[in-house]
């Protein structure tokens, strides 16, 4: 019996990935573990890929509905997309091969608020879940599971699936036991109760996932690393954005609108987010706490320096260097990092109660403060809304961050009208680019437009934006709340498609 | 001492509306009571109108920031707009004179989620509140106030204002005492606690508003009715929409996705909403409960018939006949109707916990399920988002309802791309017109488009919508997640502006 599988019942189910994958059939809905490239299954997807390809070679149909926590990796989303084995996908994807199939229309993609995904499954809105494929760190007696490097929707998939495949990944440190807080107090309306969490680091659950051993059809042992996206060092643009954010927080504290220890931080994934964390690390702020989705390399820096006291999240999202660092000092992080289900990490009730400071990237914003986080030129999806809506809508204070231009200046991130809306003018408080910050709180649309043009737009695009605004205001003097020239509102995007530049 | 004012301290502050209004100065932010034309101040605004006009005649500036619960009436919003005495307005307006000034750009309008308005004031995002003008039913000793026909933001305005003017309206039945549940457990982060409400009719507060008597600069006695908008009887289109909704609920119950007694109902204001209520009243559903914003005439029908056991809201919104009916049987309604602050009636925590069925009107929806609730042809605001976002985002199930056409068929409520987004594709579940119902849950954008065209669009507009979709899909085969023709996406609206028809 493997040291990682001490459950007498489940140790008898250890088998090959090929055998495990054989429990997945055409038409099944399959729930994978995985969030930000951490904790996704690593062997079963490849075996499933081979079985799908073989079926297709025989002329048989074989496509599944694929549900996850959020993004996985090339060896999960990627291989199944390559096999053309996915009919539908939810709630979030960032894999480039899968993205291409979504954008050609081969894969039906349901881009959902992450806090909604588990409950919509429970509500019956997504149909039946046939199989769950869940990576864990260890299997204890009685079907108690030590979770892996992400929690995501694992609790829901394990509870709801007809059949369960477990992957026990020896690469995940055994010491992950104790890093998780799995809340089993959720219920369906009308039986729901208040979620008792009032402090980001409060434990309201237990350190283990549960599974009914009778449902486990296969246990696969693996020893393979997570995706571990390389950490992109901060550039001058990101650093400038970060400086604006830190200055703004400082200003809010001095104005008495924010406690000196700030409020719990949520930070999106990526370069700009890491720069903001670095900016905080170089500031006077200390003893902060995070209530967020993902523990990135930048958060380890803050935990090490004491800028961050502790962090609650649903997943790691570390580079290879970050992973090594985490593993080398894993005992020092225990008690300071807590991973929860994404229905809890992103829960509107908790985000609002705790008064989160939400910081998320975006693709573009328009003159009136509508934000597009997902769609390139209106039609093609990039990744998905993820948790940005859960956090932004319910935050105490939200920031949307972006460089003012993309594609070497060909694209302005500030446009007359966004080509897709993920966060409406009602939800967007502070927009930041390297040029400055537009504080939209308590502002009318016309005030917002002035601030966004003057403070956030790239100077090369400001005259054209101002000209659009002036002409829109002039055209229909009786319709000046959010004045638009409808035959021109999306012309910047069309021009980019036609000419390669806005 | 008036029988309605038994507080020895505050009875000494009784004065004229003119004297009360003299406590309001140019540049003040002023918080009015009032929600859906109920419980707004009725004498002070007119006196303030006169003082503003006199100041303007003298060449002096006199404009205020006007904050309310939601919509008031011609004798509140209307008279101040007529006097050109308002510089900014939040969080919701439906007054036609005020709307005109918002749309010409004279009044800065901050159209906010109603659940956000009180907390954003507390957070300091709106600036200082100088004066509160609050209608009440009676003033008890110690500064306890029997609230009027709406609660709205009254608690927050009373707490936060530097100076308070009370209007005691003898027209409001004295028996309103006991109809309110004012929760005083709110706090600023990081001190927030779970809101203990787990049942729509649970009392978590007290029946009275509180005011510090030292802040009360004037008490004005009035005897004037609320706005009491006439009740529009259901027409064939509304009745058809209602029938689709009731059928759909029936279907959800039989599919096991909804308990037989449904879940708490939220219903927007107006003709279609009343038709849905009438539809429920004629159905087999019984012993239902509402957790909503407004008690309309339709809800009284349901309460009388027993279809509705009880209703929680923040305001009445009755016709003259409805008012009479309510007053005639007021004792029978006590304990079955509870009015709360709008931060509670609309709270995301509670809407999600209770699992609300949200039903709201809209102006238009697009092929992918984005909904415009507020802006006519992109630029001019109609009313505002109100509570529709609070409810739709956090509901168990949400409906957006509209006739398929407006202006005698000149406008299609289903368009290629909405001209303004209030509810994104991530938030919209079920779209209903008189032609049918599009269930978008768990659907990809392309599936949504097919359903919306086939089931909701007016048959006259279906071929053009399908043609747009076909050509958008064909134009960029690599960008088919939400395919759009950007130079044509808003052309239906432009055509309406140019020709009077889409």
PDB file of N, CA and C in Angstrom, chain A residues 97-163:
ATOM      1  N   UNK A  97      -5.075  26.189 -26.925  1.00  0.00           N
ATOM      2  CA  UNK A  97      -5.698  25.269 -27.898  1.00  0.00           C
ATOM      3  C   UNK A  97      -7.210  25.233 -27.669  1.00  0.00           C
ATOM      4  N   UNK A  98      -7.604  25.141 -26.416  1.00  0.00           N
ATOM      5  CA  UNK A  98      -9.034  25.154 -26.103  1.00  0.00           C
ATOM      6  C   UNK A  98      -9.659  26.483 -26.538  1.00  0.00           C
ATOM      7  N   UNK A  99      -8.957  27.568 -26.297  1.00  0.00           N
ATOM      8  CA  UNK A  99      -9.467  28.885 -26.697  1.00  0.00           C
ATOM      9  C   UNK A  99      -9.755  28.926 -28.196  1.00  0.00           C
ATOM     10  N   UNK A 100      -8.826  28.353 -28.972  1.00  0.00           N
ATOM     11  CA  UNK A 100      -9.019  28.384 -30.424  1.00  0.00           C
ATOM     12  C   UNK A 100     -10.303  27.639 -30.807  1.00  0.00           C
ATOM     13  N   UNK A 101     -10.533  26.510 -30.172  1.00  0.00           N
ATOM     14  CA  UNK A 101     -11.742  25.733 -30.504  1.00  0.00           C
ATOM     15  C   UNK A 101     -13.012  26.434 -30.027  1.00  0.00           C
ATOM     16  N   UNK A 102     -12.910  27.130 -28.921  1.00  0.00           N
ATOM     17  CA  UNK A 102     -14.057  27.933 -28.472  1.00  0.00           C
ATOM     18  C   UNK A 102     -14.343  29.018 -29.507  1.00  0.00           C
ATOM     19  N   UNK A 103     -13.301  29.645 -29.980  1.00  0.00           N
ATOM     20  CA  UNK A 103     -13.493  30.770 -30.895  1.00  0.00           C
ATOM     21  C   UNK A 103     -13.871  30.344 -32.316  1.00  0.00           C
ATOM     22  N   UNK A 104     -13.572  29.109 -32.679  1.00  0.00           N
ATOM     23  CA  UNK A 104     -14.084  28.648 -33.982  1.00  0.00           C
ATOM     24  C   UNK A 104     -15.512  28.137 -33.853  1.00  0.00           C
ATOM     25  N   UNK A 105     -15.984  27.997 -32.618  1.00  0.00           N
ATOM     26  CA  UNK A 105     -17.349  27.525 -32.418  1.00  0.00           C
ATOM     27  C   UNK A 105     -17.442  26.022 -32.229  1.00  0.00           C
ATOM     28  N   UNK A 106     -16.297  25.327 -32.219  1.00  0.00           N
ATOM     29  CA  UNK A 106     -16.350  23.874 -32.020  1.00  0.00           C
ATOM     30  C   UNK A 106     -16.753  23.533 -30.588  1.00  0.00           C
ATOM     31  N   UNK A 107     -16.253  24.295 -29.636  1.00  0.00           N
ATOM     32  CA  UNK A 107     -16.544  24.044 -28.222  1.00  0.00           C
ATOM     33  C   UNK A 107     -17.502  25.121 -27.711  1.00  0.00           C
ATOM     34  N   UNK A 108     -18.608  24.673 -27.122  1.00  0.00           N
ATOM     35  CA  UNK A 108     -19.539  25.604 -26.480  1.00  0.00           C
ATOM     36  C   UNK A 108     -18.961  25.999 -25.125  1.00  0.00           C
ATOM     37  N   UNK A 109     -18.757  27.282 -24.948  1.00  0.00           N
ATOM     38  CA  UNK A 109     -18.103  27.748 -23.723  1.00  0.00           C
ATOM     39  C   UNK A 109     -19.098  28.553 -22.896  1.00  0.00           C
ATOM     40  N   UNK A 110     -19.257  28.164 -21.659  1.00  0.00           N
ATOM     41  CA  UNK A 110     -20.115  28.901 -20.732  1.00  0.00           C
ATOM     42  C   UNK A 110     -19.199  29.600 -19.741  1.00  0.00           C
ATOM     43  N   UNK A 111     -19.037  30.879 -19.963  1.00  0.00           N
ATOM     44  CA  UNK A 111     -18.101  31.720 -19.207  1.00  0.00           C
ATOM     45  C   UNK A 111     -18.854  32.275 -18.001  1.00  0.00           C
ATOM     46  N   UNK A 112     -18.620  31.674 -16.838  1.00  0.00           N
ATOM     47  CA  UNK A 112     -19.472  31.948 -15.673  1.00  0.00           C
ATOM     48  C   UNK A 112     -18.696  32.641 -14.553  1.00  0.00           C
ATOM     49  N   UNK A 113     -19.400  33.455 -13.769  1.00  0.00           N
ATOM     50  CA  UNK A 113     -18.821  33.918 -12.505  1.00  0.00           C
ATOM     51  C   UNK A 113     -18.388  32.688 -11.705  1.00  0.00           C
ATOM     52  N   UNK A 114     -17.157  32.682 -11.223  1.00  0.00           N
ATOM     53  CA  UNK A 114     -16.686  31.483 -10.521  1.00  0.00           C
ATOM     54  C   UNK A 114     -17.513  31.198  -9.270  1.00  0.00           C
ATOM     55  N   UNK A 115     -18.028  32.214  -8.620  1.00  0.00           N
ATOM     56  CA  UNK A 115     -18.841  31.956  -7.420  1.00  0.00           C
ATOM     57  C   UNK A 115     -20.178  31.323  -7.786  1.00  0.00           C
ATOM     58  N   UNK A 116     -20.544  31.388  -9.056  1.00  0.00           N
ATOM     59  CA  UNK A 116     -21.820  30.801  -9.479  1.00  0.00           C
ATOM     60  C   UNK A 116     -21.684  29.343  -9.901  1.00  0.00           C
ATOM     61  N   UNK A 117     -20.472  28.911 -10.268  1.00  0.00           N
ATOM     62  CA  UNK A 117     -20.374  27.636 -10.980  1.00  0.00           C
ATOM     63  C   UNK A 117     -20.826  26.464 -10.116  1.00  0.00           C
ATOM     64  N   UNK A 118     -20.360  26.399  -8.877  1.00  0.00           N
ATOM     65  CA  UNK A 118     -20.756  25.258  -8.045  1.00  0.00           C
ATOM     66  C   UNK A 118     -22.255  25.274  -7.773  1.00  0.00           C
ATOM     67  N   UNK A 119     -22.792  26.430  -7.422  1.00  0.00           N
ATOM     68  CA  UNK A 119     -24.216  26.433  -7.071  1.00  0.00           C
ATOM     69  C   UNK A 119     -25.095  26.177  -8.293  1.00  0.00           C
ATOM     70  N   UNK A 120     -24.690  26.635  -9.451  1.00  0.00           N
ATOM     71  CA  UNK A 120     -25.516  26.359 -10.637  1.00  0.00           C
ATOM     72  C   UNK A 120     -25.516  24.865 -10.959  1.00  0.00           C
ATOM     73  N   UNK A 121     -24.415  24.196 -10.605  1.00  0.00           N
ATOM     74  CA  UNK A 121     -24.390  22.744 -10.750  1.00  0.00           C
ATOM     75  C   UNK A 121     -25.383  22.116  -9.770  1.00  0.00           C
ATOM     76  N   UNK A 122     -25.313  22.542  -8.515  1.00  0.00           N
ATOM     77  CA  UNK A 122     -26.244  22.027  -7.493  1.00  0.00           C
ATOM     78  C   UNK A 122     -27.698  22.335  -7.848  1.00  0.00           C
ATOM     79  N   UNK A 123     -27.917  23.498  -8.441  1.00  0.00           N
ATOM     80  CA  UNK A 123     -29.293  23.884  -8.798  1.00  0.00           C
ATOM     81  C   UNK A 123     -29.840  23.024  -9.946  1.00  0.00           C
ATOM     82  N   UNK A 124     -28.944  22.288 -10.604  1.00  0.00           N
ATOM     83  CA  UNK A 124     -29.398  21.467 -11.734  1.00  0.00           C
ATOM     84  C   UNK A 124     -29.354  22.191 -13.065  1.00  0.00           C
ATOM     85  N   UNK A 125     -28.690  23.350 -13.120  1.00  0.00           N
ATOM     86  CA  UNK A 125     -28.715  24.147 -14.350  1.00  0.00           C
ATOM     87  C   UNK A 125     -27.730  23.627 -15.404  1.00  0.00           C
ATOM     88  N   UNK A 126     -26.754  22.799 -14.987  1.00  0.00           N
ATOM     89  CA  UNK A 126     -25.749  22.319 -15.945  1.00  0.00           C
ATOM     90  C   UNK A 126     -25.977  20.864 -16.336  1.00  0.00           C
ATOM     91  N   UNK A 127     -26.982  20.235 -15.758  1.00  0.00           N
ATOM     92  CA  UNK A 127     -27.200  18.818 -16.039  1.00  0.00           C
ATOM     93  C   UNK A 127     -26.425  17.928 -15.083  1.00  0.00           C
ATOM     94  N   UNK A 128     -26.401  16.643 -15.388  1.00  0.00           N
ATOM     95  CA  UNK A 128     -25.791  15.657 -14.496  1.00  0.00           C
ATOM     96  C   UNK A 128     -24.274  15.634 -14.660  1.00  0.00           C
ATOM     97  N   UNK A 129     -23.572  15.438 -13.560  1.00  0.00           N
ATOM     98  CA  UNK A 129     -22.118  15.258 -13.609  1.00  0.00           C
ATOM     99  C   UNK A 129     -21.833  13.755 -13.541  1.00  0.00           C
ATOM    100  N   UNK A 130     -21.284  13.235 -14.610  1.00  0.00           N
ATOM    101  CA  UNK A 130     -21.080  11.782 -14.675  1.00  0.00           C
ATOM    102  C   UNK A 130     -19.818  11.353 -13.941  1.00  0.00           C
ATOM    103  N   UNK A 131     -18.737  12.080 -14.175  1.00  0.00           N
ATOM    104  CA  UNK A 131     -17.453  11.660 -13.618  1.00  0.00           C
ATOM    105  C   UNK A 131     -16.726  12.862 -13.033  1.00  0.00           C
ATOM    106  N   UNK A 132     -16.064  12.667 -11.901  1.00  0.00           N
ATOM    107  CA  UNK A 132     -15.134  13.668 -11.373  1.00  0.00           C
ATOM    108  C   UNK A 132     -13.728  13.082 -11.437  1.00  0.00           C
ATOM    109  N   UNK A 133     -12.779  13.882 -11.894  1.00  0.00           N
ATOM    110  CA  UNK A 133     -11.378  13.465 -11.927  1.00  0.00           C
ATOM    111  C   UNK A 133     -10.603  14.486 -11.087  1.00  0.00           C
ATOM    112  N   UNK A 134     -10.204  14.065  -9.909  1.00  0.00           N
ATOM    113  CA  UNK A 134      -9.729  15.015  -8.908  1.00  0.00           C
ATOM    114  C   UNK A 134      -8.324  14.642  -8.449  1.00  0.00           C
ATOM    115  N   UNK A 135      -7.401  15.581  -8.592  1.00  0.00           N
ATOM    116  CA  UNK A 135      -6.069  15.357  -8.023  1.00  0.00           C
ATOM    117  C   UNK A 135      -6.098  15.635  -6.534  1.00  0.00           C
ATOM    118  N   UNK A 136      -5.452  14.744  -5.769  1.00  0.00           N
ATOM    119  CA  UNK A 136      -5.311  14.943  -4.321  1.00  0.00           C
ATOM    120  C   UNK A 136      -3.860  14.670  -3.948  1.00  0.00           C
ATOM    121  N   UNK A 137      -3.537  15.060  -2.727  1.00  0.00           N
ATOM    122  CA  UNK A 137      -2.190  14.833  -2.209  1.00  0.00           C
ATOM    123  C   UNK A 137      -2.085  13.471  -1.529  1.00  0.00           C
ATOM    124  N   UNK A 138      -3.149  13.054  -0.878  1.00  0.00           N
ATOM    125  CA  UNK A 138      -3.141  11.763  -0.195  1.00  0.00           C
ATOM    126  C   UNK A 138      -4.579  11.330   0.054  1.00  0.00           C
ATOM    127  N   UNK A 139      -4.733  10.013   0.219  1.00  0.00           N
ATOM    128  CA  UNK A 139      -6.037   9.427   0.500  1.00  0.00           C
ATOM    129  C   UNK A 139      -5.968   8.779   1.878  1.00  0.00           C
ATOM    130  N   UNK A 140      -6.778   9.269   2.805  1.00  0.00           N
ATOM    131  CA  UNK A 140      -6.783   8.752   4.179  1.00  0.00           C
ATOM    132  C   UNK A 140      -7.947   7.771   4.344  1.00  0.00           C
ATOM    133  N   UNK A 141      -7.928   7.001   5.394  1.00  0.00           N
ATOM    134  CA  UNK A 141      -9.035   6.061   5.614  1.00  0.00           C
ATOM    135  C   UNK A 141     -10.392   6.763   5.665  1.00  0.00           C
ATOM    136  N   UNK A 142     -11.403   6.055   5.234  1.00  0.00           N
ATOM    137  CA  UNK A 142     -12.773   6.571   5.300  1.00  0.00           C
ATOM    138  C   UNK A 142     -13.105   7.532   4.177  1.00  0.00           C
ATOM    139  N   UNK A 143     -12.237   7.602   3.173  1.00  0.00           N
ATOM    140  CA  UNK A 143     -12.520   8.491   2.051  1.00  0.00           C
ATOM    141  C   UNK A 143     -12.197   9.947   2.335  1.00  0.00           C
ATOM    142  N   UNK A 144     -11.398  10.215   3.363  1.00  0.00           N
ATOM    143  CA  UNK A 144     -10.927  11.579   3.590  1.00  0.00           C
ATOM    144  C   UNK A 144      -9.756  11.833   2.644  1.00  0.00           C
ATOM    145  N   UNK A 145      -9.781  12.984   1.990  1.00  0.00           N
ATOM    146  CA  UNK A 145      -8.773  13.294   0.979  1.00  0.00           C
ATOM    147  C   UNK A 145      -7.986  14.537   1.399  1.00  0.00           C
ATOM    148  N   UNK A 146      -6.663  14.445   1.359  1.00  0.00           N
ATOM    149  CA  UNK A 146      -5.843  15.649   1.547  1.00  0.00           C
ATOM    150  C   UNK A 146      -5.813  16.362   0.200  1.00  0.00           C
ATOM    151  N   UNK A 147      -6.346  17.575   0.138  1.00  0.00           N
ATOM    152  CA  UNK A 147      -6.438  18.242  -1.164  1.00  0.00           C
ATOM    153  C   UNK A 147      -5.057  18.561  -1.720  1.00  0.00           C
ATOM    154  N   UNK A 148      -5.068  18.947  -2.975  1.00  0.00           N
ATOM    155  CA  UNK A 148      -3.846  19.263  -3.703  1.00  0.00           C
ATOM    156  C   UNK A 148      -3.619  20.783  -3.671  1.00  0.00           C
ATOM    157  N   UNK A 149      -2.932  21.301  -4.666  1.00  0.00           N
ATOM    158  CA  UNK A 149      -2.552  22.713  -4.674  1.00  0.00           C
ATOM    159  C   UNK A 149      -3.657  23.674  -5.080  1.00  0.00           C
ATOM    160  N   UNK A 150      -4.845  23.150  -5.296  1.00  0.00           N
ATOM    161  CA  UNK A 150      -6.008  24.025  -5.505  1.00  0.00           C
ATOM    162  C   UNK A 150      -7.237  23.299  -4.982  1.00  0.00           C
ATOM    163  N   UNK A 151      -8.237  24.059  -4.606  1.00  0.00           N
ATOM    164  CA  UNK A 151      -9.500  23.443  -4.186  1.00  0.00           C
ATOM    165  C   UNK A 151     -10.557  23.627  -5.266  1.00  0.00           C
ATOM    166  N   UNK A 152     -10.708  24.861  -5.758  1.00  0.00           N
ATOM    167  CA  UNK A 152     -11.641  25.093  -6.868  1.00  0.00           C
ATOM    168  C   UNK A 152     -13.027  24.545  -6.581  1.00  0.00           C
ATOM    169  N   UNK A 153     -13.543  23.767  -7.512  1.00  0.00           N
ATOM    170  CA  UNK A 153     -14.876  23.174  -7.352  1.00  0.00           C
ATOM    171  C   UNK A 153     -14.809  21.714  -6.910  1.00  0.00           C
ATOM    172  N   UNK A 154     -13.683  21.277  -6.359  1.00  0.00           N
ATOM    173  CA  UNK A 154     -13.512  19.848  -6.065  1.00  0.00           C
ATOM    174  C   UNK A 154     -14.569  19.294  -5.123  1.00  0.00           C
ATOM    175  N   UNK A 155     -14.923  20.069  -4.123  1.00  0.00           N
ATOM    176  CA  UNK A 155     -15.930  19.579  -3.183  1.00  0.00           C
ATOM    177  C   UNK A 155     -17.229  19.265  -3.926  1.00  0.00           C
ATOM    178  N   UNK A 156     -17.642  20.169  -4.775  1.00  0.00           N
ATOM    179  CA  UNK A 156     -18.900  19.978  -5.493  1.00  0.00           C
ATOM    180  C   UNK A 156     -18.798  18.815  -6.485  1.00  0.00           C
ATOM    181  N   UNK A 157     -17.715  18.748  -7.218  1.00  0.00           N
ATOM    182  CA  UNK A 157     -17.582  17.651  -8.195  1.00  0.00           C
ATOM    183  C   UNK A 157     -17.568  16.298  -7.462  1.00  0.00           C
ATOM    184  N   UNK A 158     -16.838  16.215  -6.339  1.00  0.00           N
ATOM    185  CA  UNK A 158     -16.786  14.950  -5.584  1.00  0.00           C
ATOM    186  C   UNK A 158     -18.161  14.575  -5.037  1.00  0.00           C
ATOM    187  N   UNK A 159     -18.881  15.567  -4.561  1.00  0.00           N
ATOM    188  CA  UNK A 159     -20.209  15.304  -4.002  1.00  0.00           C
ATOM    189  C   UNK A 159     -21.195  14.862  -5.082  1.00  0.00           C
ATOM    190  N   UNK A 160     -21.112  15.496  -6.245  1.00  0.00           N
ATOM    191  CA  UNK A 160     -22.187  15.374  -7.224  1.00  0.00           C
ATOM    192  C   UNK A 160     -21.943  14.334  -8.308  1.00  0.00           C
ATOM    193  N   UNK A 161     -20.699  13.945  -8.527  1.00  0.00           N
ATOM    194  CA  UNK A 161     -20.421  13.025  -9.635  1.00  0.00           C
ATOM    195  C   UNK A 161     -20.951  11.625  -9.337  1.00  0.00           C
ATOM    196  N   UNK A 162     -21.383  10.937 -10.390  1.00  0.00           N
ATOM    197  CA  UNK A 162     -21.782   9.538 -10.240  1.00  0.00           C
ATOM    198  C   UNK A 162     -20.562   8.663  -9.973  1.00  0.00           C
ATOM    199  N   UNK A 163     -19.459   8.944 -10.688  1.00  0.00           N
ATOM    200  CA  UNK A 163     -18.244   8.142 -10.549  1.00  0.00           C
ATOM    201  C   UNK A 163     -17.079   9.088 -10.284  1.00  0.00           C
TER     202      UNK A 163
END
